[in-house]
Amino acid sequence: MSTGKVSKICCRGPTCSVIALKCPHIKVTIVDLNQARIDAWNSSDYNLPIYEPGLERVVRETRGRNLFFSTDVDGAIQEADLIFVSVNTPTKKSGVGAGYAADLNYVEKATRRIAQTATMSKIVVEKSTVPCRTAESMRTILEANSKPNTHFSILSNPEFLAEGTAVEDLLNPDRVLIGSLQTPLGKEACEALCEVYANWVPRDRILTVGLWSSELSKLAANAMLAQRISSINALSAICEATGANIDEVAHAIGKDSRIGPKFLRASVGFGGSCFQKDILNLVYLSESLHLPEVAAYWRQVVEMNEYQKRRFTRRVVDTLFKTITGKRIAILGFAFKADTGDTRESAAITLVKHFMDERALITIYDPQVEHEQIWMDLIEVAPTYSLHQIKKQVSIAPSALEACIEAEAVIIATEWKEFALLDWQSVYEHMLKPAFVFDGRLLLDQAKLTRIGFKVSTIGRGAEIPEGIMV
């Protein structure tokens, strides 16, 4: 089989819209079985179903030209030369590997559908973050169910994107990683995908490796990034206990060229769809390979993240005179980070659950997260509470200022810029006194808020220890 040049691509998810933008000669069809989501992608007012800076501009420029959105999954599969498999791979909640292993049910279903539908040879690209050697399972399914004279070449092409900057990351990637079997057909398929990316990515940034190396590289990258966050968060606890300033410590160590400054910003904890899931996946892989010490090492990264959230909660309770029962707490931000509406593994979810257990009254505001998503997340994290019980303690405000009315404390849980630009004098006037602010994202000007009258507690900053006091 000769793969030739790619002229039609089938995929799921919006990231392939950038391929449509940069490759006007390639028809890109994004498919989804959810009609409401496809209707939103095709909406005349461009009310897209997800928020990502720059995405609307890309869709406006390409939709109807060479970018199409459809529920006709089988038709798009049949037509495409190349198919990106990009589906959710959540952590298993039951069965073997529960709590650690990736649930590959959606990957398997997508693979079977491709095999059952395709009547011509295809390049199938594994885009989801998956355990090492998942492509082998996909190849087995495809070969066992393929039609006569139909061949599938499997590639791995993991995404290295950050939500909030995904479009920019796609337009100007550090690298594009493509893994293939080191066979003539595998290398030919790899070159076909390389040519797609080469329309805008310099060739020296397109890395071609073996299939299994590509799969493991994505897990390794996320694990290393999360490790840095947990490392700086561990240091933030020491800073609070000694009077050091985590900003100053991070700046100092980040100047070391061997370390660098990225991912050295202390916070209430990391979240998102990838970091925790991928580390747990790595833990499970290590245990499966009988490497318990390796598994324990990576497990500690997640344990430190959970500790940081518990420690932050404890600091709030202790500062508010050892109890928050019946006290109103304003949570500003519910997304796991700024510039996204994604709440998966958001630290805010855990904070709200802890405050609910302490019988506090919580008001939440986030500029992008849908209210229904907030209720769904709280139901999931607090299964012993009914929605009615949750709503007795939790409310959602239409603005940051309204969330703070009659509150005794404000928690910065997400680093939205609008929170830094708030009229904090007005916030202070509408709060009960003493008015407390807990900055879990190193976002606010602590000195300015202190001058207004707030009692400010910033993560990674402790009270300076007077001279003569032994530590």
Short mmCIF file of C-alpha atoms in Angstrom, two decimals:
data_model
loop_
_atom_site.label_atom_id
_atom_site.label_comp_id
_atom_site.label_asym_id
_atom_site.label_seq_id
_atom_site.Cartn_x
_atom_site.Cartn_y
_atom_site.Cartn_z
CA MET A 1 0.00 0.00 0.00
CA SER A 2 1.20 3.48 -0.81
CA THR A 3 -0.03 6.06 1.70
CA GLY A 4 0.63 9.03 -0.59
CA LYS A 5 -0.26 12.57 0.40
CA VAL A 6 -3.02 13.25 2.90
CA SER A 7 -5.96 15.19 1.45
CA LYS A 8 -8.80 14.34 3.87
CA ILE A 9 -8.66 14.06 7.64
CA CYS A 10 -11.27 12.83 10.11
CA CYS A 11 -10.88 13.74 13.77
CA ARG A 12 -12.68 14.46 17.01
CA GLY A 13 -12.06 17.62 18.97
CA PRO A 14 -11.18 21.17 17.92
CA THR A 15 -7.39 20.98 17.74
CA CYS A 16 -7.46 19.79 14.14
CA SER A 17 -9.00 23.14 13.23
CA VAL A 18 -5.45 24.51 13.19
CA ILE A 19 -4.54 21.90 10.54
CA ALA A 20 -7.44 23.25 8.47
CA LEU A 21 -6.14 26.79 8.97
CA LYS A 22 -2.59 25.97 7.91
CA CYS A 23 -3.45 23.39 5.23
CA PRO A 24 -6.24 24.86 3.09
CA HIS A 25 -5.70 22.04 0.57
CA ILE A 26 -6.72 19.42 3.17
CA LYS A 27 -10.36 18.81 4.04
CA VAL A 28 -10.76 18.41 7.81
CA THR A 29 -13.97 16.94 9.23
CA ILE A 30 -14.47 17.07 13.00
CA VAL A 31 -17.02 14.51 14.12
CA ASP A 32 -19.05 14.05 17.27
CA LEU A 33 -22.09 11.90 18.05
CA ASN A 34 -23.49 14.72 20.18
CA GLN A 35 -25.79 16.70 17.89
CA ALA A 36 -25.98 19.66 20.28
CA ARG A 37 -22.20 20.05 20.23
CA ILE A 38 -22.07 19.89 16.44
CA ASP A 39 -24.87 22.45 16.26
CA ALA A 40 -22.82 24.72 18.51
CA TRP A 41 -19.74 24.30 16.27
CA ASN A 42 -21.91 25.20 13.28
CA SER A 43 -23.80 28.04 15.02
CA SER A 44 -24.17 31.29 13.11
CA ASP A 45 -23.06 33.35 16.13
CA TYR A 46 -20.02 31.12 16.73
CA ASN A 47 -21.17 30.23 20.23
CA LEU A 48 -18.65 27.38 20.39
CA PRO A 49 -19.16 24.57 22.93
CA ILE A 50 -15.73 25.10 24.52
CA TYR A 51 -13.79 28.21 25.44
CA GLU A 52 -10.22 28.48 24.21
CA PRO A 53 -8.54 31.79 23.35
CA GLY A 54 -8.04 32.15 19.60
CA LEU A 55 -10.23 29.18 18.65
CA GLU A 56 -13.17 31.23 17.40
CA ARG A 57 -10.91 33.14 15.02
CA VAL A 58 -9.61 29.88 13.56
CA VAL A 59 -13.11 28.46 13.14
CA ARG A 60 -14.40 31.68 11.55
CA GLU A 61 -11.63 31.59 8.97
CA THR A 62 -11.91 27.92 8.04
CA ARG A 63 -15.46 26.69 8.64
CA GLY A 64 -17.20 25.92 5.38
CA ARG A 65 -13.95 26.32 3.44
CA ASN A 66 -12.06 23.18 4.39
CA LEU A 67 -13.24 22.67 7.99
CA PHE A 68 -16.51 20.87 8.60
CA PHE A 69 -18.38 19.62 11.66
CA SER A 70 -20.62 16.58 11.41
CA THR A 71 -22.38 13.77 13.29
CA ASP A 72 -21.85 11.48 10.29
CA VAL A 73 -18.96 9.61 11.86
CA ASP A 74 -19.04 6.68 9.46
CA GLY A 75 -19.11 8.91 6.39
CA ALA A 76 -16.11 10.89 7.63
CA ILE A 77 -14.19 7.69 8.41
CA GLN A 78 -14.93 6.27 4.97
CA GLU A 79 -13.80 9.42 3.20
CA ALA A 80 -10.62 10.16 5.18
CA ASP A 81 -7.06 9.21 4.32
CA LEU A 82 -5.98 9.84 7.89
CA ILE A 83 -8.00 9.47 11.10
CA PHE A 84 -7.04 11.01 14.43
CA VAL A 85 -8.33 9.01 17.40
CA SER A 86 -8.81 11.60 20.12
CA VAL A 87 -11.13 10.37 22.87
CA ASN A 88 -11.26 10.57 26.65
CA THR A 89 -9.08 8.14 28.59
CA PRO A 90 -10.19 8.74 32.20
CA THR A 91 -8.80 6.90 35.17
CA LYS A 92 -10.69 3.66 35.84
CA LYS A 93 -13.19 3.88 38.69
CA SER A 94 -13.72 0.15 39.15
CA GLY A 95 -12.20 -3.22 38.27
CA VAL A 96 -8.54 -4.08 37.81
CA GLY A 97 -6.36 -0.99 38.16
CA ALA A 98 -9.18 1.17 39.59
CA GLY A 99 -7.89 4.56 40.68
CA TYR A 100 -4.71 4.26 38.61
CA ALA A 101 -5.06 2.64 35.19
CA ALA A 102 -6.47 4.47 32.18
CA ASP A 103 -9.91 3.40 30.99
CA LEU A 104 -9.39 2.62 27.31
CA ASN A 105 -13.01 1.77 26.60
CA TYR A 106 -13.50 4.79 24.32
CA VAL A 107 -10.26 4.08 22.47
CA GLU A 108 -11.36 0.51 21.81
CA LYS A 109 -14.84 1.58 20.66
CA ALA A 110 -13.40 4.16 18.26
CA THR A 111 -10.90 1.62 16.90
CA ARG A 112 -13.61 -1.00 16.32
CA ARG A 113 -15.78 1.55 14.54
CA ILE A 114 -12.95 2.46 12.20
CA ALA A 115 -12.31 -1.21 11.40
CA GLN A 116 -15.99 -1.94 10.80
CA THR A 117 -16.55 1.14 8.63
CA ALA A 118 -13.42 1.52 6.50
CA THR A 119 -13.31 -0.20 3.14
CA MET A 120 -10.04 1.41 2.06
CA SER A 121 -6.62 1.57 3.72
CA LYS A 122 -6.13 4.31 6.31
CA ILE A 123 -3.55 5.92 8.53
CA VAL A 124 -4.88 5.78 12.10
CA VAL A 125 -3.25 8.24 14.48
CA GLU A 126 -3.42 7.74 18.22
CA LYS A 127 -3.87 11.26 19.59
CA SER A 128 -5.18 10.55 23.09
CA THR A 129 -2.82 10.19 26.04
CA VAL A 130 -2.59 6.44 26.51
CA PRO A 131 -0.49 3.82 28.32
CA CYS A 132 2.60 2.55 26.57
CA ARG A 133 1.83 -0.09 23.91
CA THR A 134 -1.84 0.88 23.51
CA ALA A 135 -1.18 1.14 19.76
CA GLU A 136 -0.45 -2.59 19.79
CA SER A 137 -3.98 -3.26 21.07
CA MET A 138 -5.42 -0.91 18.46
CA ARG A 139 -3.51 -2.68 15.70
CA THR A 140 -4.77 -6.07 16.89
CA ILE A 141 -8.38 -4.86 16.82
CA LEU A 142 -7.99 -3.25 13.40
CA GLU A 143 -6.34 -6.27 11.83
CA ALA A 144 -8.89 -8.69 13.32
CA ASN A 145 -11.86 -6.71 12.00
CA SER A 146 -10.58 -5.19 8.76
CA LYS A 147 -12.18 -5.72 5.37
CA PRO A 148 -10.28 -7.60 2.61
CA ASN A 149 -7.44 -5.59 1.04
CA THR A 150 -7.74 -2.93 3.75
CA HIS A 151 -4.59 -2.05 5.66
CA PHE A 152 -4.17 0.25 8.68
CA SER A 153 -0.93 2.03 9.55
CA ILE A 154 -0.82 3.06 13.23
CA LEU A 155 0.94 6.23 14.36
CA SER A 156 1.26 7.93 17.73
CA ASN A 157 1.05 11.73 17.71
CA PRO A 158 0.46 12.98 21.26
CA GLU A 159 -0.55 16.56 21.89
CA PHE A 160 1.65 18.76 24.08
CA LEU A 161 -0.87 21.51 24.72
CA ALA A 162 -1.85 23.65 27.68
CA GLU A 163 -5.47 24.66 28.02
CA GLY A 164 -5.74 28.42 27.70
CA THR A 165 -2.87 28.53 25.19
CA ALA A 166 -3.79 25.48 23.07
CA VAL A 167 -4.24 27.36 19.80
CA GLU A 168 -0.95 29.21 20.21
CA ASP A 169 0.75 25.94 21.19
CA LEU A 170 -0.53 24.35 17.98
CA LEU A 171 0.50 27.28 15.82
CA ASN A 172 3.98 27.50 17.36
CA PRO A 173 4.82 24.13 18.89
CA ASP A 174 8.05 23.39 20.73
CA ARG A 175 7.99 20.07 18.92
CA VAL A 176 5.67 17.71 17.09
CA LEU A 177 6.22 14.10 18.07
CA ILE A 178 5.29 11.27 15.69
CA GLY A 179 5.85 7.64 16.58
CA SER A 180 5.62 4.77 14.13
CA LEU A 181 6.53 1.16 13.71
CA GLN A 182 10.01 1.02 12.22
CA THR A 183 8.81 -0.85 9.13
CA PRO A 184 8.69 0.46 5.56
CA LEU A 185 4.91 1.00 5.78
CA GLY A 186 5.20 2.52 9.23
CA LYS A 187 7.86 4.96 8.11
CA GLU A 188 5.86 5.82 4.98
CA ALA A 189 2.81 6.67 7.09
CA CYS A 190 4.99 8.70 9.42
CA GLU A 191 6.32 10.74 6.50
CA ALA A 192 2.77 11.40 5.27
CA LEU A 193 1.86 12.96 8.64
CA CYS A 194 5.18 14.82 8.74
CA GLU A 195 4.26 16.47 5.45
CA VAL A 196 0.98 17.71 6.94
CA TYR A 197 2.73 19.41 9.85
CA ALA A 198 5.55 20.69 7.64
CA ASN A 199 3.08 23.16 6.13
CA TRP A 200 3.80 25.40 9.12
CA VAL A 201 6.17 23.62 11.51
CA PRO A 202 9.93 23.65 10.76
CA ARG A 203 11.22 20.18 10.00
CA ASP A 204 13.72 20.27 12.84
CA ARG A 205 10.82 20.53 15.28
CA ILE A 206 9.11 17.43 13.91
CA LEU A 207 10.54 14.50 15.86
CA THR A 208 10.08 10.97 14.56
CA VAL A 209 10.57 8.10 17.00
CA GLY A 210 9.40 4.56 17.65
CA LEU A 211 5.74 3.96 18.46
CA TRP A 212 6.27 2.96 22.10
CA SER A 213 8.71 5.82 22.77
CA SER A 214 6.12 8.31 21.53
CA GLU A 215 3.41 6.92 23.82
CA LEU A 216 5.67 6.95 26.88
CA SER A 217 7.04 10.43 26.08
CA LYS A 218 3.63 12.04 26.62
CA LEU A 219 3.17 10.40 30.01
CA ALA A 220 6.74 11.31 30.94
CA ALA A 221 6.32 14.96 29.93
CA ASN A 222 3.19 15.43 32.01
CA ALA A 223 4.70 13.59 34.96
CA MET A 224 7.81 15.80 34.89
CA LEU A 225 5.75 19.00 34.70
CA ALA A 226 3.50 17.91 37.58
CA GLN A 227 6.60 16.94 39.54
CA ARG A 228 7.90 20.51 39.27
CA ILE A 229 4.61 21.89 40.56
CA SER A 230 4.56 19.50 43.51
CA SER A 231 8.21 20.34 44.22
CA ILE A 232 7.58 24.08 44.39
CA ASN A 233 4.41 23.51 46.42
CA ALA A 234 6.39 21.43 48.91
CA LEU A 235 8.81 24.33 49.21
CA SER A 236 5.89 26.73 49.70
CA ALA A 237 5.03 24.91 52.93
CA ILE A 238 8.59 25.45 54.17
CA CYS A 239 8.38 29.12 53.17
CA GLU A 240 5.22 29.64 55.19
CA ALA A 241 6.84 28.00 58.22
CA THR A 242 10.10 29.96 58.02
CA GLY A 243 9.02 33.39 56.76
CA ALA A 244 10.62 32.93 53.35
CA ASN A 245 8.83 34.08 50.18
CA ILE A 246 8.14 31.37 47.60
CA ASP A 247 8.14 33.94 44.77
CA GLU A 248 11.68 34.96 45.67
CA VAL A 249 12.82 31.36 46.08
CA ALA A 250 11.28 30.34 42.73
CA HIS A 251 12.87 33.34 40.99
CA ALA A 252 16.28 32.51 42.44
CA ILE A 253 16.28 28.83 41.49
CA GLY A 254 14.66 29.56 38.12
CA LYS A 255 17.68 31.65 37.16
CA ASP A 256 19.72 28.46 37.15
CA SER A 257 19.89 27.55 33.47
CA ARG A 258 19.77 23.87 34.38
CA ILE A 259 16.37 24.38 36.04
CA GLY A 260 14.69 27.30 34.28
CA PRO A 261 11.69 29.34 35.49
CA LYS A 262 8.71 27.47 34.03
CA PHE A 263 6.25 25.58 36.25
CA LEU A 264 7.80 27.02 39.40
CA ARG A 265 4.72 28.95 40.52
CA ALA A 266 3.29 27.75 43.80
CA SER A 267 -0.46 27.28 44.01
CA VAL A 268 -3.21 25.51 45.86
CA GLY A 269 -2.57 22.52 43.60
CA PHE A 270 -2.50 21.40 39.98
CA GLY A 271 -5.55 20.13 38.12
CA GLY A 272 -6.71 19.49 34.57
CA SER A 273 -7.46 16.42 32.54
CA CYS A 274 -3.89 15.19 32.16
CA PHE A 275 -1.44 15.58 35.03
CA GLN A 276 -3.00 13.44 37.75
CA LYS A 277 -4.43 10.91 35.29
CA ASP A 278 -1.11 10.45 33.52
CA ILE A 279 0.93 10.15 36.72
CA LEU A 280 -1.47 7.53 38.08
CA ASN A 281 -1.19 5.77 34.75
CA LEU A 282 2.59 5.80 35.12
CA VAL A 283 2.24 4.45 38.67
CA TYR A 284 0.08 1.59 37.41
CA LEU A 285 2.48 0.88 34.56
CA SER A 286 5.40 0.77 37.00
CA GLU A 287 3.58 -1.61 39.32
CA SER A 288 2.60 -3.82 36.37
CA LEU A 289 6.28 -4.00 35.41
CA HIS A 290 7.19 -4.97 39.01
CA LEU A 291 8.94 -1.68 39.71
CA PRO A 292 7.44 -0.74 43.12
CA GLU A 293 10.07 1.88 43.96
CA VAL A 294 9.41 3.69 40.68
CA ALA A 295 5.66 3.53 41.34
CA ALA A 296 6.11 4.95 44.85
CA TYR A 297 8.24 7.80 43.50
CA TRP A 298 5.62 9.00 41.05
CA ARG A 299 2.73 8.38 43.45
CA GLN A 300 4.28 10.89 45.82
CA VAL A 301 3.80 13.66 43.24
CA VAL A 302 0.03 13.16 43.45
CA GLU A 303 0.09 12.76 47.22
CA MET A 304 1.92 16.08 47.55
CA ASN A 305 -0.74 17.74 45.40
CA GLU A 306 -3.51 16.42 47.66
CA TYR A 307 -1.54 17.49 50.73
CA GLN A 308 -1.27 21.03 49.36
CA LYS A 309 -5.06 21.29 49.07
CA ARG A 310 -5.59 19.92 52.58
CA ARG A 311 -2.95 22.28 53.96
CA PHE A 312 -4.58 25.28 52.30
CA THR A 313 -7.97 24.34 53.75
CA ARG A 314 -6.46 23.93 57.19
CA ARG A 315 -4.87 27.37 56.95
CA VAL A 316 -8.23 28.94 56.13
CA VAL A 317 -9.93 27.22 59.07
CA ASP A 318 -7.14 28.05 61.52
CA THR A 319 -7.01 31.70 60.43
CA LEU A 320 -10.77 32.10 60.80
CA PHE A 321 -10.48 31.36 64.52
CA LYS A 322 -10.44 27.57 64.15
CA THR A 323 -13.95 27.24 62.73
CA ILE A 324 -15.81 28.17 59.55
CA THR A 325 -19.16 26.64 60.52
CA GLY A 326 -21.91 28.93 59.29
CA LYS A 327 -19.40 31.41 57.87
CA ARG A 328 -19.71 32.62 54.28
CA ILE A 329 -16.70 31.89 52.09
CA ALA A 330 -16.38 33.34 48.58
CA ILE A 331 -14.57 31.08 46.10
CA LEU A 332 -13.30 33.08 43.11
CA GLY A 333 -12.57 30.68 40.28
CA PHE A 334 -13.70 27.11 39.69
CA ALA A 335 -11.83 26.16 36.49
CA PHE A 336 -8.57 24.34 37.10
CA LYS A 337 -6.67 27.27 35.56
CA ALA A 338 -7.37 30.61 33.90
CA ASP A 339 -8.48 30.97 30.27
CA THR A 340 -10.44 27.73 30.19
CA GLY A 341 -13.82 26.46 31.30
CA ASP A 342 -12.39 23.02 32.13
CA THR A 343 -12.95 21.93 35.73
CA ARG A 344 -11.45 18.45 35.60
CA GLU A 345 -9.44 17.77 38.79
CA SER A 346 -9.73 21.46 39.70
CA ALA A 347 -8.38 22.30 43.14
CA ALA A 348 -11.49 24.41 43.69
CA ILE A 349 -13.66 21.29 43.71
CA THR A 350 -11.67 19.80 46.57
CA LEU A 351 -11.67 23.09 48.48
CA VAL A 352 -15.45 23.40 48.24
CA LYS A 353 -15.86 19.80 49.43
CA HIS A 354 -13.60 20.46 52.43
CA PHE A 355 -15.49 23.66 53.27
CA MET A 356 -18.82 21.83 52.95
CA ASP A 357 -17.57 19.22 55.43
CA GLU A 358 -16.72 22.10 57.77
CA ARG A 359 -20.35 23.30 57.34
CA ALA A 360 -19.40 26.62 55.80
CA LEU A 361 -21.62 28.59 53.42
CA ILE A 362 -19.90 28.88 50.05
CA THR A 363 -20.50 31.24 47.14
CA ILE A 364 -18.75 30.46 43.86
CA TYR A 365 -17.99 32.66 40.87
CA ASP A 366 -16.16 31.72 37.69
CA PRO A 367 -16.37 33.70 34.43
CA GLN A 368 -16.35 30.65 32.11
CA VAL A 369 -17.57 27.55 33.93
CA GLU A 370 -21.20 26.67 33.30
CA HIS A 371 -23.35 26.48 36.43
CA GLU A 372 -24.52 22.98 35.53
CA GLN A 373 -20.89 21.82 35.42
CA ILE A 374 -20.30 23.15 38.94
CA TRP A 375 -23.27 21.22 40.31
CA MET A 376 -22.17 18.06 38.48
CA ASP A 377 -18.66 18.31 39.90
CA LEU A 378 -19.91 18.83 43.45
CA ILE A 379 -22.31 15.90 43.21
CA GLU A 380 -19.42 13.70 42.06
CA VAL A 381 -16.97 14.83 44.76
CA ALA A 382 -19.60 14.64 47.53
CA PRO A 383 -21.65 11.50 46.80
CA THR A 384 -23.10 11.44 50.32
CA TYR A 385 -24.76 14.82 49.70
CA SER A 386 -27.89 15.20 47.61
CA LEU A 387 -28.06 18.16 45.22
CA HIS A 388 -30.65 19.69 47.54
CA GLN A 389 -28.23 19.42 50.47
CA ILE A 390 -25.39 20.88 48.42
CA LYS A 391 -27.50 23.86 47.43
CA LYS A 392 -28.24 24.57 51.08
CA GLN A 393 -24.54 25.31 51.56
CA VAL A 394 -23.39 26.35 48.09
CA SER A 395 -24.59 29.11 45.79
CA ILE A 396 -23.29 30.51 42.50
CA ALA A 397 -22.92 34.25 41.99
CA PRO A 398 -23.15 36.17 38.71
CA SER A 399 -20.08 38.30 39.47
CA ALA A 400 -17.01 38.31 41.67
CA LEU A 401 -18.22 41.30 43.66
CA GLU A 402 -21.61 39.70 44.34
CA ALA A 403 -19.89 36.52 45.48
CA CYS A 404 -18.06 38.51 48.15
CA ILE A 405 -21.09 40.26 49.68
CA GLU A 406 -21.38 39.41 53.38
CA ALA A 407 -18.47 36.99 53.11
CA GLU A 408 -15.93 36.63 55.88
CA ALA A 409 -13.23 35.32 53.56
CA VAL A 410 -12.37 35.34 49.85
CA ILE A 411 -10.43 32.48 48.29
CA ILE A 412 -8.55 32.96 45.01
CA ALA A 413 -8.79 29.47 43.54
CA THR A 414 -8.18 30.29 39.84
CA GLU A 415 -5.79 32.93 38.50
CA TRP A 416 -8.29 34.83 36.31
CA LYS A 417 -6.90 38.29 35.51
CA GLU A 418 -10.22 39.93 36.35
CA PHE A 419 -9.69 39.02 40.01
CA ALA A 420 -6.47 41.03 40.11
CA LEU A 421 -8.34 43.98 38.58
CA LEU A 422 -11.30 43.84 40.97
CA ASP A 423 -12.32 46.95 42.88
CA TRP A 424 -10.99 45.53 46.11
CA GLN A 425 -11.98 48.63 48.07
CA SER A 426 -15.60 47.91 47.15
CA VAL A 427 -15.14 44.22 47.96
CA TYR A 428 -13.84 45.18 51.40
CA GLU A 429 -16.78 47.47 52.07
CA HIS A 430 -19.26 44.67 51.30
CA MET A 431 -17.59 42.02 53.47
CA LEU A 432 -17.93 41.26 57.17
CA LYS A 433 -15.01 42.40 59.31
CA PRO A 434 -12.32 41.36 59.81
CA ALA A 435 -12.19 40.62 56.10
CA PHE A 436 -9.82 37.84 55.05
CA VAL A 437 -8.31 37.08 51.63
CA PHE A 438 -6.54 33.81 50.91
CA ASP A 439 -4.56 33.99 47.68
CA GLY A 440 -4.03 30.44 46.44
CA ARG A 441 -2.58 31.56 43.10
CA LEU A 442 -0.04 34.30 43.93
CA LEU A 443 -2.24 36.69 41.96
CA LEU A 444 -2.93 39.65 44.20
CA ASP A 445 -0.93 42.62 45.48
CA GLN A 446 -0.74 41.68 49.14
CA ALA A 447 0.58 45.07 50.29
CA LYS A 448 -2.23 46.94 48.51
CA LEU A 449 -4.93 44.74 50.02
CA THR A 450 -3.37 45.08 53.47
CA ARG A 451 -3.51 48.86 53.17
CA ILE A 452 -7.22 48.64 52.34
CA GLY A 453 -7.75 46.70 55.56
CA PHE A 454 -7.77 43.05 54.51
CA LYS A 455 -6.09 40.30 56.49
CA VAL A 456 -4.19 38.65 53.63
CA SER A 457 -2.78 35.15 53.57
CA THR A 458 -0.76 34.25 50.46
CA ILE A 459 0.35 30.75 49.63
CA GLY A 460 4.09 30.32 50.09
CA ARG A 461 4.50 33.40 52.25
CA GLY A 462 4.76 33.28 56.02
CA ALA A 463 5.14 35.94 58.65
CA GLU A 464 8.74 37.05 58.96
CA ILE A 465 10.42 35.56 62.01
CA PRO A 466 11.92 38.17 64.34
CA GLU A 467 15.67 38.17 64.87
CA GLY A 468 16.83 36.02 67.74
CA ILE A 469 14.14 33.39 67.28
CA MET A 470 15.66 29.99 66.67
CA VAL A 471 14.00 27.79 64.04
#
